[in-house]
Short mmCIF file of C-alpha atoms in Angstrom, two decimals:
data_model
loop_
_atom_site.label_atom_id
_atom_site.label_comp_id
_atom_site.label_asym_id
_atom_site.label_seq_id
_atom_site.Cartn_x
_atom_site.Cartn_y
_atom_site.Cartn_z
CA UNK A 30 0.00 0.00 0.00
CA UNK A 31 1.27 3.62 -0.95
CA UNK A 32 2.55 5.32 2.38
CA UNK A 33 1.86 9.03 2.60
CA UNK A 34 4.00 11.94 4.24
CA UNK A 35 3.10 15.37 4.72
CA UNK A 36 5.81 18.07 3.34
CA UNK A 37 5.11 21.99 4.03
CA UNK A 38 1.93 22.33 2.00
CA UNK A 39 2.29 18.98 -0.20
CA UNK A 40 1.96 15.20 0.25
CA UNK A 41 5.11 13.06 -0.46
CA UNK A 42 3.35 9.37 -1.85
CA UNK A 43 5.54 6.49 -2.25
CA UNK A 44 5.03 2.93 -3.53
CA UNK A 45 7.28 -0.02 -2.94
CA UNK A 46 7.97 -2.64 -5.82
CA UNK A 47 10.10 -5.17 -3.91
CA UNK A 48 13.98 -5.12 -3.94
CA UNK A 49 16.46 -5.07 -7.19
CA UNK A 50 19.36 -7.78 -7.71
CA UNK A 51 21.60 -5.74 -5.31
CA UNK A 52 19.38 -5.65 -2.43
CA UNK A 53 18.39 -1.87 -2.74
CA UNK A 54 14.73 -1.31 -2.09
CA UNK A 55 12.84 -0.32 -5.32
CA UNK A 56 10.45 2.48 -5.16
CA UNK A 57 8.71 4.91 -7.21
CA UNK A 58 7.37 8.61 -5.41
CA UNK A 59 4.89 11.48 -6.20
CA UNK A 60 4.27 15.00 -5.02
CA UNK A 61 0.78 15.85 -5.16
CA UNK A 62 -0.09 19.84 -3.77
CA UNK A 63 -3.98 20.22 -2.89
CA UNK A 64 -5.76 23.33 -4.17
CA UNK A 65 -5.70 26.52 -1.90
CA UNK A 66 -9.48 26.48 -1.28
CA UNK A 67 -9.65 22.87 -0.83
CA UNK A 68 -11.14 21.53 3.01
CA UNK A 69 -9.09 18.79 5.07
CA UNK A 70 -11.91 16.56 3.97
CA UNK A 71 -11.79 17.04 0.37
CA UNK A 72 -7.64 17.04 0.93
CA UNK A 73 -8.29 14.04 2.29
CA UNK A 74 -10.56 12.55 -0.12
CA UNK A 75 -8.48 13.28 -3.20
CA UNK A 76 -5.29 12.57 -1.31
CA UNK A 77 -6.65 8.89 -1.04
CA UNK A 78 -7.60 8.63 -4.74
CA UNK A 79 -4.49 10.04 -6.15
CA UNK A 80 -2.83 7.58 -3.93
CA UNK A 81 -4.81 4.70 -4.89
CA UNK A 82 -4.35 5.95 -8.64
CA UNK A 83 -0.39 6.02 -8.58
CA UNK A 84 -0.44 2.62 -6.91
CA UNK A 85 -2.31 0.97 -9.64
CA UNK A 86 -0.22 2.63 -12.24
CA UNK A 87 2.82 1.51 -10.68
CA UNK A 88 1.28 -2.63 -10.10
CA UNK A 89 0.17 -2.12 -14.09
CA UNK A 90 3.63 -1.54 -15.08
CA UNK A 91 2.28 1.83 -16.30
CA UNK A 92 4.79 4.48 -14.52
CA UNK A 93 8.52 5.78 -15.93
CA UNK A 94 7.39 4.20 -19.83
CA UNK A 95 10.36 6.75 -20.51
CA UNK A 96 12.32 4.15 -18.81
CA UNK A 97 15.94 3.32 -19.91
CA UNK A 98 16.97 -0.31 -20.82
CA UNK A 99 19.28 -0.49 -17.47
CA UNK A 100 16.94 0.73 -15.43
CA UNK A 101 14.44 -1.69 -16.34
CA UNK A 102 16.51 -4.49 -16.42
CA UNK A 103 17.95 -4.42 -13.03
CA UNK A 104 15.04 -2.83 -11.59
CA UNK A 105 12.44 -5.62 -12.57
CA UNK A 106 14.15 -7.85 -15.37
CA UNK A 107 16.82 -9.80 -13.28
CA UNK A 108 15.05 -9.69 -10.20
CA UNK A 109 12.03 -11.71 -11.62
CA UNK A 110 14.43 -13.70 -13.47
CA UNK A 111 16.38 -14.85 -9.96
CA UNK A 112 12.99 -16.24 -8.90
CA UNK A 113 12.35 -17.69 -11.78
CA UNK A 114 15.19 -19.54 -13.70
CA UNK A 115 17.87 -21.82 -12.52
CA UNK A 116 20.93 -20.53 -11.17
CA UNK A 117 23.34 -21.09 -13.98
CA UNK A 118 20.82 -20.15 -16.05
CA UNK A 119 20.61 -16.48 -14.05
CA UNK A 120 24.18 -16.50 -14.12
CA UNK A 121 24.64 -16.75 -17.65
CA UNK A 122 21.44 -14.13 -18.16
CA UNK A 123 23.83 -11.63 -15.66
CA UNK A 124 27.02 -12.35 -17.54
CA UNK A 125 25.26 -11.46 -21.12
CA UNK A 126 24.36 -8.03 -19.73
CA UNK A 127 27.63 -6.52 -19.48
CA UNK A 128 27.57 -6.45 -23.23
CA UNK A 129 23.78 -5.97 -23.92
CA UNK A 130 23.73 -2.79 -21.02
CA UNK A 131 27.30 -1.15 -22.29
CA UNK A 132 25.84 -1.19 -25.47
CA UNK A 133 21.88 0.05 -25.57
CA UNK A 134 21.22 0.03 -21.71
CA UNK A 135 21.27 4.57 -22.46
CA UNK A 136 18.18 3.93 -24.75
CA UNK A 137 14.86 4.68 -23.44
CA UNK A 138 12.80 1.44 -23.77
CA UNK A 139 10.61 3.17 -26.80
CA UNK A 140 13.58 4.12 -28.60
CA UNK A 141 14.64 1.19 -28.79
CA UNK A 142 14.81 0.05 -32.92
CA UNK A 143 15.00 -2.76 -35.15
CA UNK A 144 18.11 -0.74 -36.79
CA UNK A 145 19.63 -0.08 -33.19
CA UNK A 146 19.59 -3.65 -32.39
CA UNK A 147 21.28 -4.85 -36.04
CA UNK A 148 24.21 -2.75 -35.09
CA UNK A 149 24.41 -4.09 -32.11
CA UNK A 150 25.02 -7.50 -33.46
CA UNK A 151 27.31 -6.44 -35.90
CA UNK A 152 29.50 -4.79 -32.89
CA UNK A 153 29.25 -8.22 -31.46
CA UNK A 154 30.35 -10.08 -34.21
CA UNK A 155 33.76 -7.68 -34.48
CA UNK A 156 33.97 -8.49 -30.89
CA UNK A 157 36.43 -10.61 -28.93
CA UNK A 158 35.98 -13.04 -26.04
CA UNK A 159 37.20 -11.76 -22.84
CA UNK A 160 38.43 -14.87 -21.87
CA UNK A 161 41.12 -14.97 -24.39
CA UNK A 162 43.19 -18.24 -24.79
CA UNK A 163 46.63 -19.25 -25.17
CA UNK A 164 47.92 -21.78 -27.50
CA UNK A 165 51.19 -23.22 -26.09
CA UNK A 166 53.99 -23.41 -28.86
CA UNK A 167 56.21 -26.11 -29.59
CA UNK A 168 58.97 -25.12 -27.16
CA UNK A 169 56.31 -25.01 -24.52
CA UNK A 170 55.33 -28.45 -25.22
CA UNK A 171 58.42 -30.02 -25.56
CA UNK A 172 59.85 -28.18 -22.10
CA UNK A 173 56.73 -29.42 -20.21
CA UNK A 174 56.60 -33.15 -22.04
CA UNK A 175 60.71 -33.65 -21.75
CA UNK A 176 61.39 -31.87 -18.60
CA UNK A 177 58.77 -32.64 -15.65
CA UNK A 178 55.72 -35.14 -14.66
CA UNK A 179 52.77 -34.20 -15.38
CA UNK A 180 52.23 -33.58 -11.45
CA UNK A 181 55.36 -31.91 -10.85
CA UNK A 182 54.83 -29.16 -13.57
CA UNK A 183 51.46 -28.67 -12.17
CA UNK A 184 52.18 -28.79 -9.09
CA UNK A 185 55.65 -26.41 -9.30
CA UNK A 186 53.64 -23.79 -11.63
CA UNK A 187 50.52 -23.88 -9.51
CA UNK A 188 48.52 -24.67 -12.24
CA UNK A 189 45.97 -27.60 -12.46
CA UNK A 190 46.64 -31.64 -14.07
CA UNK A 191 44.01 -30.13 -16.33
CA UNK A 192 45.63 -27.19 -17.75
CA UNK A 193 49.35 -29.38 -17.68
CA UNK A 194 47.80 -32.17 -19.64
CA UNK A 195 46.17 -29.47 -21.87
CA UNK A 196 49.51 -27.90 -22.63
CA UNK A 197 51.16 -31.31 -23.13
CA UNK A 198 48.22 -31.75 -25.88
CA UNK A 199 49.16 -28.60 -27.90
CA UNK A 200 45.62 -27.57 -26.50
CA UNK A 201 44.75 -23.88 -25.15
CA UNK A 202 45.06 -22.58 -21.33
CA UNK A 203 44.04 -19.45 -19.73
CA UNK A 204 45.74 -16.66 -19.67
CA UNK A 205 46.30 -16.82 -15.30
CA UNK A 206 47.43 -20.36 -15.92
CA UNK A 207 49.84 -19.40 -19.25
CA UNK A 208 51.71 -16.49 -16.98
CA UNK A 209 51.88 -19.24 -14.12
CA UNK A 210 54.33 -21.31 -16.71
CA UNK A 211 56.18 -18.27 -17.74
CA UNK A 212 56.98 -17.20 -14.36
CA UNK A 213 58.16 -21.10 -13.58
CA UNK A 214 60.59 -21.68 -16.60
CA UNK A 215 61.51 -17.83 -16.70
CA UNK A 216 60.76 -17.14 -20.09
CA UNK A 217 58.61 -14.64 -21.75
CA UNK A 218 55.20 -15.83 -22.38
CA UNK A 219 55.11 -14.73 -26.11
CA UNK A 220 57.94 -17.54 -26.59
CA UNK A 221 55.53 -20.12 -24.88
CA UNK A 222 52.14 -19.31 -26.11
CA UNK A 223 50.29 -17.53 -28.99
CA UNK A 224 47.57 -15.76 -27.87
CA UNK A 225 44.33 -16.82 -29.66
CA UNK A 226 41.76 -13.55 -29.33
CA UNK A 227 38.28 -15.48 -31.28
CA UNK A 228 35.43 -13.80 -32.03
CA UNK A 229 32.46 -14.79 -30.16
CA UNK A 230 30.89 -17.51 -32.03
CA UNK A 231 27.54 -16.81 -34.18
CA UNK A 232 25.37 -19.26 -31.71
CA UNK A 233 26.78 -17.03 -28.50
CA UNK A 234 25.41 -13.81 -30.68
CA UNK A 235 21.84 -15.42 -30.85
CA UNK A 236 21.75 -16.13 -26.99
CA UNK A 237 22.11 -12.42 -26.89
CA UNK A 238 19.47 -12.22 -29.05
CA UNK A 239 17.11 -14.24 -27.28
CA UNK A 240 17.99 -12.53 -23.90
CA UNK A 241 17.30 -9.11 -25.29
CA UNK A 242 14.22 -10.40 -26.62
CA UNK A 243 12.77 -12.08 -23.61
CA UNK A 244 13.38 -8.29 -22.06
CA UNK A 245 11.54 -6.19 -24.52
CA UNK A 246 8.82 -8.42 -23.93
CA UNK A 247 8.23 -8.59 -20.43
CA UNK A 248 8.58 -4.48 -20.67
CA UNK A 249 5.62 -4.86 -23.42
CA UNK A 250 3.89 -7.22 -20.49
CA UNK A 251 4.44 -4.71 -18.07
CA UNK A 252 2.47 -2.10 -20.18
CA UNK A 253 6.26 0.30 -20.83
CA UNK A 254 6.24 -0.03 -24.92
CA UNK A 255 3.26 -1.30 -27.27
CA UNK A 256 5.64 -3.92 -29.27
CA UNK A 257 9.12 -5.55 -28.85
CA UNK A 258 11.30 -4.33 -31.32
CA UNK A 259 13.29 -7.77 -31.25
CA UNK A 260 10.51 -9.36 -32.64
CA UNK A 261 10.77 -7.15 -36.11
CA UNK A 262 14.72 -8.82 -36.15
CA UNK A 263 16.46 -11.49 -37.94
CA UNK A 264 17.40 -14.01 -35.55
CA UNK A 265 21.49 -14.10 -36.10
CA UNK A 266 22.23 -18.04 -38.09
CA UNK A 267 24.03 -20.43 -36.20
CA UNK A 268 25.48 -23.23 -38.59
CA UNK A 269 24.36 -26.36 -37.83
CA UNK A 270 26.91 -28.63 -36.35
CA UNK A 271 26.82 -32.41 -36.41
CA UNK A 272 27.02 -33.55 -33.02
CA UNK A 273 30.11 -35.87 -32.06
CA UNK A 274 29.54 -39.32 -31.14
CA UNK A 275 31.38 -42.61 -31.41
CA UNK A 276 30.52 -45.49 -33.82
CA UNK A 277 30.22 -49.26 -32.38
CA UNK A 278 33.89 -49.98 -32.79
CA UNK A 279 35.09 -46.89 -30.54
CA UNK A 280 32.46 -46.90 -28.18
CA UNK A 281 33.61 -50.75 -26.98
CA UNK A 282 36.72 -49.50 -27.25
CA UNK A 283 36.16 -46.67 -24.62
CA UNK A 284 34.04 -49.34 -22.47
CA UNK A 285 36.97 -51.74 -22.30
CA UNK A 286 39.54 -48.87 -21.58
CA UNK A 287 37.16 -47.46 -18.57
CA UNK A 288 36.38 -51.07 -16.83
CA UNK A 289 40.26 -51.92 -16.78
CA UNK A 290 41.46 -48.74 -15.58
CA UNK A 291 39.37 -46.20 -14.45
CA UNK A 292 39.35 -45.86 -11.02
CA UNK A 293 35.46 -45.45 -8.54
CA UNK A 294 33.14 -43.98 -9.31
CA UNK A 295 33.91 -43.19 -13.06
CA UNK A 296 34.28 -47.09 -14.32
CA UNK A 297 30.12 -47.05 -13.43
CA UNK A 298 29.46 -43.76 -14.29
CA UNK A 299 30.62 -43.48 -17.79
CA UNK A 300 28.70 -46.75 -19.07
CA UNK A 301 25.97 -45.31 -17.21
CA UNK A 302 25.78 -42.22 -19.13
CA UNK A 303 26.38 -44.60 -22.72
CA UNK A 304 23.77 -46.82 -22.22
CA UNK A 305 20.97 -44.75 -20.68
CA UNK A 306 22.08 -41.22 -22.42
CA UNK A 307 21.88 -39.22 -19.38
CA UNK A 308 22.99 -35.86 -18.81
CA UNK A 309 25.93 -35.19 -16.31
CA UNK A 310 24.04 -33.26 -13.79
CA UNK A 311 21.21 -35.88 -14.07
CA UNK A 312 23.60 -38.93 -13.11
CA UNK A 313 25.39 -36.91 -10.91
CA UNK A 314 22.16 -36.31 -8.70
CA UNK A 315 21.06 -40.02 -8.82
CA UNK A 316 20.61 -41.07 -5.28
CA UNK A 317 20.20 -44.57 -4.76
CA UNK A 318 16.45 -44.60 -3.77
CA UNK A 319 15.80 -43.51 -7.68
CA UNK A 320 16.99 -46.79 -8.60
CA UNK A 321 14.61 -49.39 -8.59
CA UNK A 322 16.28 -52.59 -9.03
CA UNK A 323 13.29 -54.80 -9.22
CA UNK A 324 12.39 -53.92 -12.11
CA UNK A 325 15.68 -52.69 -13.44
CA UNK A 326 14.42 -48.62 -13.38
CA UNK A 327 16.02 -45.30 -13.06
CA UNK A 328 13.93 -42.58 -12.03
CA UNK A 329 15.14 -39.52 -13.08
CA UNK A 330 13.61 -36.44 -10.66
CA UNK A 331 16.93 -34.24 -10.42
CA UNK A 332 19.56 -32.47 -11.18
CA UNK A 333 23.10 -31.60 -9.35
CA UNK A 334 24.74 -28.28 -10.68
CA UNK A 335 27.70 -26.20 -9.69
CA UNK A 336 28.51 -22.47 -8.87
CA UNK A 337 31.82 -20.54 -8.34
CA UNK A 338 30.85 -19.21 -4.31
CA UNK A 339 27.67 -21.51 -4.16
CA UNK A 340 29.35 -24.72 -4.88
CA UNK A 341 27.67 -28.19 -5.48
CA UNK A 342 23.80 -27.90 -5.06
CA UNK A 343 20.50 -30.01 -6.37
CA UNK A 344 18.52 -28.91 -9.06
CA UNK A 345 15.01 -30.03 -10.58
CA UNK A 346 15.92 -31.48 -13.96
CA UNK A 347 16.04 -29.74 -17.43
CA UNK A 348 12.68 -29.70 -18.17
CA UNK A 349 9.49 -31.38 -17.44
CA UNK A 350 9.79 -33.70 -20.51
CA UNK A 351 13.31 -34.73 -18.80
CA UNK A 352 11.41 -36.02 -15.64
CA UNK A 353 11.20 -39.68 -16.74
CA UNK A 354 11.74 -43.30 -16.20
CA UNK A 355 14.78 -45.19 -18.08
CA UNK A 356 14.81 -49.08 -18.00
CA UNK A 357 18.45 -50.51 -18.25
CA UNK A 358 19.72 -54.27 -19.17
CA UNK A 359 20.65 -56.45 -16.60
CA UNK A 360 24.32 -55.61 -16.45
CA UNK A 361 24.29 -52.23 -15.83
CA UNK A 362 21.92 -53.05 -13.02
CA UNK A 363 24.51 -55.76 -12.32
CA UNK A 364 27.10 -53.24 -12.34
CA UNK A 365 24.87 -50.55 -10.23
CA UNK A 366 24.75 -53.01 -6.98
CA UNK A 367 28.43 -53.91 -7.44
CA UNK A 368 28.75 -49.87 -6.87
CA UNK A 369 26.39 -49.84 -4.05
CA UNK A 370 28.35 -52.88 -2.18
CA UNK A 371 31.57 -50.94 -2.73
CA UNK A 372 30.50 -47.24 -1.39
CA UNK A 373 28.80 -49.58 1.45
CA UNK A 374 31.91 -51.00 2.17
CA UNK A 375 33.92 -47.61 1.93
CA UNK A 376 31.34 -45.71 4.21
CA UNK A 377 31.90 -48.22 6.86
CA UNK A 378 36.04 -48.43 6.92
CA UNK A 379 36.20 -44.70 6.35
CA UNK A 380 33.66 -44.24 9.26
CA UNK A 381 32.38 -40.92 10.71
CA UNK A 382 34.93 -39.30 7.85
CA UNK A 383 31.91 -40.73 5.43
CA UNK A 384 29.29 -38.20 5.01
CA UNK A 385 25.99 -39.96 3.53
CA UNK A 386 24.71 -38.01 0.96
CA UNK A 387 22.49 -41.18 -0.53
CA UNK A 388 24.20 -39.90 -3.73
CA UNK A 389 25.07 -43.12 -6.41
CA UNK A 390 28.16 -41.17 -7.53
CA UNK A 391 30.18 -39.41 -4.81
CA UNK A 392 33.41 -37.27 -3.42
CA UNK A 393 35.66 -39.86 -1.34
CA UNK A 394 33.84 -38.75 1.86
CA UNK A 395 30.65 -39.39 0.35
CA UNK A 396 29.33 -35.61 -0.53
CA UNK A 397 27.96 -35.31 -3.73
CA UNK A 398 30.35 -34.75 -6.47
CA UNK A 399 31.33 -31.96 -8.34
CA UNK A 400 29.84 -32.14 -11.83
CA UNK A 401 33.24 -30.79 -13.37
CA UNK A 402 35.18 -33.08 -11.78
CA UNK A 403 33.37 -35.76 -14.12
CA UNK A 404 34.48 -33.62 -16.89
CA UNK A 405 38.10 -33.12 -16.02
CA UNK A 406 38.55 -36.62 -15.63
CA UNK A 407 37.04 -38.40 -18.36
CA UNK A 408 39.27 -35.22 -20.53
CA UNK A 409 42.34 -36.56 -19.02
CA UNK A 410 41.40 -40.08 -19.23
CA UNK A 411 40.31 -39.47 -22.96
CA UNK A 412 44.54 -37.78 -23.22
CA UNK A 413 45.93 -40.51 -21.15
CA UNK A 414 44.58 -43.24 -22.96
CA UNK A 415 45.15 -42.11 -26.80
CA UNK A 416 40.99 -42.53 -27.17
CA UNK A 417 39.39 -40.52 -29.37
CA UNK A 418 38.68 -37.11 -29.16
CA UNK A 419 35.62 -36.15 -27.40
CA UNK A 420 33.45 -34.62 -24.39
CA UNK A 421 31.18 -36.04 -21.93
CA UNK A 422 28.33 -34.68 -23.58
CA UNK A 423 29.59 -36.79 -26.29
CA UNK A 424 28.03 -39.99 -24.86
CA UNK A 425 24.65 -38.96 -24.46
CA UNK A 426 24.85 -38.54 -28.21
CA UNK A 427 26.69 -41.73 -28.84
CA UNK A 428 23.74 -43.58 -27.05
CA UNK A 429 21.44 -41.87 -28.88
CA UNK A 430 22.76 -42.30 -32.64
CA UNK A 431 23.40 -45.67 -31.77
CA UNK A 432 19.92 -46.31 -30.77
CA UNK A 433 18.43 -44.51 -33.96
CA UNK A 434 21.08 -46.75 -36.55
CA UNK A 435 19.46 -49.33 -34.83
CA UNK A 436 15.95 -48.62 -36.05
CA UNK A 437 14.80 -47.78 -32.34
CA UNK A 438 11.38 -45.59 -32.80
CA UNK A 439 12.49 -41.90 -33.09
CA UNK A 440 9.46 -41.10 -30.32
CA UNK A 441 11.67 -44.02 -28.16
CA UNK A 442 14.71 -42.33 -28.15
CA UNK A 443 13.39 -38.60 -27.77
CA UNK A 444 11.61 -40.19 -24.19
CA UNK A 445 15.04 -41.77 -23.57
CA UNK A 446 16.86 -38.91 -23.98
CA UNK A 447 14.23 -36.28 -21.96
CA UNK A 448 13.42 -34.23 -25.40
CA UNK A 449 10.31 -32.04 -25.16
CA UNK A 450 9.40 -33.48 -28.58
CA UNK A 451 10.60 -36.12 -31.05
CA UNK A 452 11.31 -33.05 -33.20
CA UNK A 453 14.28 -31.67 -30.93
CA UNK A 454 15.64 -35.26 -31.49
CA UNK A 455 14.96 -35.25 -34.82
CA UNK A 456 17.07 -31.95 -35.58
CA UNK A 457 20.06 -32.82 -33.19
CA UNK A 458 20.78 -36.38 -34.95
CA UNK A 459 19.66 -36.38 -38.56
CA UNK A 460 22.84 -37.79 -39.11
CA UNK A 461 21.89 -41.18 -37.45
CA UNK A 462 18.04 -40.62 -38.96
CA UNK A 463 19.60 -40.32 -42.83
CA UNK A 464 21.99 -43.25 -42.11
CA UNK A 465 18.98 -45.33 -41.00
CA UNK A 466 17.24 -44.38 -44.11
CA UNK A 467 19.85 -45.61 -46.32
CA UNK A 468 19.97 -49.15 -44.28
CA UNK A 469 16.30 -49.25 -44.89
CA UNK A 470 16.85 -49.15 -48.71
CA UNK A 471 18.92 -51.37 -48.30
CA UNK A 472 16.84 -54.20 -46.36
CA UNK A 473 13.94 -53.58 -48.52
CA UNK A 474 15.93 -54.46 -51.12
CA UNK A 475 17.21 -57.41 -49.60
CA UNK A 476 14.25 -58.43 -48.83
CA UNK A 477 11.72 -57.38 -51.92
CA UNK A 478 14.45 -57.16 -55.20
CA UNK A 479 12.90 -55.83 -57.73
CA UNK A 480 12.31 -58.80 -60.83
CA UNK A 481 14.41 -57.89 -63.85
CA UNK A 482 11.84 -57.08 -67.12
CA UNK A 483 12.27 -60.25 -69.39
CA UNK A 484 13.88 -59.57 -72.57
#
């Protein structure tokens, strides 16, 4: 409700909207001067009404439409955002603002144009990342390969086994971790890296285009401009980019490498996420009572997640589509309880040092893990073991393009997989969908062959 104060012969009305993403109060005021002639209960009367007026204006979104874009945005935008996304997800919204608010936050919200916002984009695609990366030359290499362990050069330039077996791998570091290994060999870092300044990358130009839209539309929900200018814009083109899996061959290869030597809990966890086609977070917040062994089930109902200063935390998963049940084969749920008797066995010797998290995959003192330690690992076990080339997020995709060369039912693996729609499956592998098209010529041929014409 609007609070009124009394100021020489006005009336100072304020209304409060909540606070803004730094914890400062948000609030909007009036001065409103009666007439000369005017009695205390007429003063009073209209007092009430102008009140009553400014507070619905301000509830309807109707006040300051001369509003600038940073005002708006971390006035209501962000706020409503905090409340309503995911963390990383706010995070990521937060960290595409220092380029969106630099470069139009100054415009009012209804002066904000189609034209504005086209050279916007084409500042961002002359733009370059701020987290530029160094490529380590040949000298680098061959000092760091020749001259140390791979733990001793991490551990004498401070750096991570990450960033040492990246360098080792020709493969680019950060610049804080590329000064660490010229101040150890005392050399300049010119002779041991080339810096590598890219542009940002057309799909990280159309997240800024989707942010900016999603805030010119809330400001048209909020009643502050009659259409979103976004809307009248091109959407900036991503190429499409096949996504990178591994054939039959490599996969068993990677499946033989990880059950001889990959240590707990990754020799479960990586054939977990190639036969079921999990996500990371997903299997890294499977607790055990998700797994119904019975009747060989995993229940998928969250997600673990990490943030710099909030650390490891639990998440509801991607979507509601990704809510689902995945049956597996026998010996993955044959491989599951062999887990569960081992982190029984290593709660009990490591005693009130093991912290019960009821987490399948866990830290050595039983906390839930770190998502990114998944990551690092399975990187450096990819190096170690001369296996090809790929990411995590790579197996999720190799379980799925296996599953659609197969002939599994598109609709199968989209439910598998926690897509929305069989559509979003359909566009991430057509790969696996064309290839299974061309085997299908194939069997009908094999099994119908067309009778030669008699001659």
């Amino acid at each position: 409700m609007a609070s009124i104060t009394q100021r020489g012969k006005g009336y100072r009305i304020v209304v409060s909207g909540g606070y803004d993403s730094k914890g400062k109060k948000i609030t909007h005021s009036m001065t409103w001067h009666p007439e000369p002639d005017m009695t205390k209960r007429q003063i009073q009367r209209e007092l009430n009404y102008v009140a009553a007026e400014f507070e619905r204006k301000f509830r309807n979104g109707q006040l300051n439409s001369r509003m600038k874009l940073s005002e708006y945005v971390e006035k209501f935008w962000l706020p409503r955002k905090e409340r309503e996304v995911e963390p990383t997800t706010y995070t990521r919204y937060k960290g595409m603002m220092k380029r969106i608010l630099p470069a139009l936050g100054h415009y009012r919200l209804d002066n904000i144009q189609p034209s504005i916002i086209y050279m916007f984009y084409d500042d961002l695609y002359e733009e370059k990342r701020e987290d530029t990366k160094y490529t380590p030359t040949e000298l680098c290499i061959d000092i760091c390969k020749n001259n140390y362990t791979i733990p001793d050069f991490a551990s004498q330039a401070g750096i991570g086994l990450t960033a040492t077996g990246s360098i080792r791998a020709g493969k680019n570091i950060n610049e804080k971790n590329a000064k660490a290994v010229a101040e150890l060999l005392q050399m300049p870092i010119e002779k041991l890296f080339t810096p590598n300044d890219r542009q940002l990358s057309p799909r990280s130009i159309l997240h800024h285009h989707r942010v900016l839209s999603d805030v010119m539309q809330q400001a048209v929900y909020d009643g502050l401009i009659m259409v979103n200018p976004v809307s009248r814009v091109r959407a900036p083109r991503v190429p499409q980019k096949e996504a990178r899996y591994l054939d039959e061959k490599e996969a068993m290869q990677l499946l033989e490498a990880v059950m001889e030597k990959a240590p707990k809990p990754f020799d479960v966890f990586i054939p977990l996420l190639i036969f079921t086609g999990m996500r990371r977070g997903e299997a890294c917040g499977l607790e055990w009572q998700d797994i119904d062994f019975e009747r060989n089930q995993i229940h998928i109902i969250r997600s673990s997640l990490y943030l710099p200063g909030k650390g490891v935390f639990e998440s509801t998963p991607k979507t509601l589509s990704s809510r689902r049940v995945i049956t597996i084969d026998c010996d993955l749920a044959e491989l599951l309880k062999e887990h569960k008797k081992w982190q029984e066995d290593e709660a009990a010797r490591l005693g009130t040092y093991w912290q019960d998290s009821g987490r399948v995959f866990t830290a050595e003192n039983g906390k839930p893990i770190n998502p990114g330690t998944v990551t690092k690992w399975f990187y450096n076990f990819v190096t170690d073991n001369e296996l090809p080339n790929i990411c995590l997020h790579s197996l999720r995709h190799t379980c799925a393009t296996l599953l659609l060369a197969s002939h599994t039912p598109i609709s199968t693996v989209a439910q598998r997989l926690g897509h929305s729609t069989p559509a979003t499956t359909s566009r991430i592998y057509i790969h696996a969908i064309q290839s299974a098209e061309a085997a299908a010529a194939d069997t009908l041929h094999n099994i119908l062959p067309l009778p030669k014409r008699a001659t």
